[in-house]
C-alpha cells in the first residue's frame, strides 16, 4: 500500500485499505448510490455501521438529502 501512496504523490495523509473503504462509501453516496445497497457491498449488518462509513457533512447532506 505504501508503494502506491508514494507513487501517487500522497504525502502527510494516513492511507490504508480501510481508508479506501471509507472513501468508496462516501463517493458511492455522493454519486447517488443508496445506503441499503452500500450496506450489502460493504457487508455490514447494520445501517449504523454504514453511517459511520459515510461521514456526510452539512453541504453534502443538503445536496443529497434522499440518499441517506
Coordinates of C-alpha atoms in Angstrom, one line a residue:
X1 CA 0.0 0.0 0.0
X2 CA 2.8 2.4 0.9
X3 CA 4.3 2.0 -2.5
X4 CA 1.1 3.1 -4.3
X5 CA 0.6 6.0 -1.9
X6 CA 4.1 7.3 -2.6
X7 CA 3.7 6.8 -6.3
X8 CA 0.5 8.8 -6.3
X9 CA 2.3 11.6 -4.6
X10 CA 0.1 11.5 -1.5
X11 CA 2.0 12.9 1.5
X12 CA 1.2 13.5 5.1
X13 CA -2.1 11.6 5.0
X14 CA -2.8 8.3 6.6
X15 CA -3.8 5.8 3.9
X16 CA -4.8 2.2 4.4
X17 CA -7.2 -0.3 2.9
X18 CA -9.7 0.9 5.5
X19 CA -9.3 4.4 4.2
X20 CA -10.3 3.2 0.7
X21 CA -13.4 1.6 2.1
X22 CA -14.5 4.9 3.7
X23 CA -13.7 6.8 0.5
X24 CA -15.6 4.4 -1.6
X25 CA -18.6 4.6 0.7
X26 CA -18.7 8.5 0.6
X27 CA -18.2 8.6 -3.2
X28 CA -21.0 6.0 -3.6
X29 CA -23.5 8.0 -1.7
X30 CA -22.4 11.4 -3.2
X31 CA -22.9 9.9 -6.7
X32 CA -26.5 8.9 -5.9
X33 CA -26.0 5.3 -4.7
X34 CA -28.3 4.2 -2.0
X35 CA -27.3 3.3 1.6
X36 CA -29.0 -0.1 1.6
X37 CA -27.1 -1.3 -1.5
X38 CA -23.9 0.1 0.1
X39 CA -24.6 -1.9 3.2
X40 CA -24.6 -5.1 1.1
X41 CA -21.5 -4.1 -0.8
X42 CA -19.6 -3.4 2.4
X43 CA -21.1 -6.5 4.0
X44 CA -22.3 -4.5 7.1
X45 CA -25.0 -6.0 9.2
X46 CA -26.5 -2.7 10.4
X47 CA -27.2 0.7 8.9
X48 CA -25.5 2.3 11.9
X49 CA -22.2 0.9 10.7
X50 CA -22.9 2.2 7.1
X51 CA -23.5 5.7 8.6
X52 CA -20.1 5.6 10.3
X53 CA -18.5 5.0 6.9
X54 CA -20.4 7.7 5.0
X55 CA -19.4 10.7 7.1
X56 CA -21.5 13.3 5.3
X57 CA -21.3 16.9 6.5
X58 CA -23.6 19.9 6.1
X59 CA -23.4 20.9 2.4
X60 CA -23.2 17.2 1.3
X61 CA -26.4 16.3 3.2
X62 CA -28.2 19.3 1.6
X63 CA -27.0 18.3 -1.9
X64 CA -28.1 14.7 -1.4
X65 CA -31.0 14.6 1.1
X66 CA -32.6 11.4 -0.3
X67 CA -29.5 9.1 -0.4
X68 CA -29.1 8.5 3.3

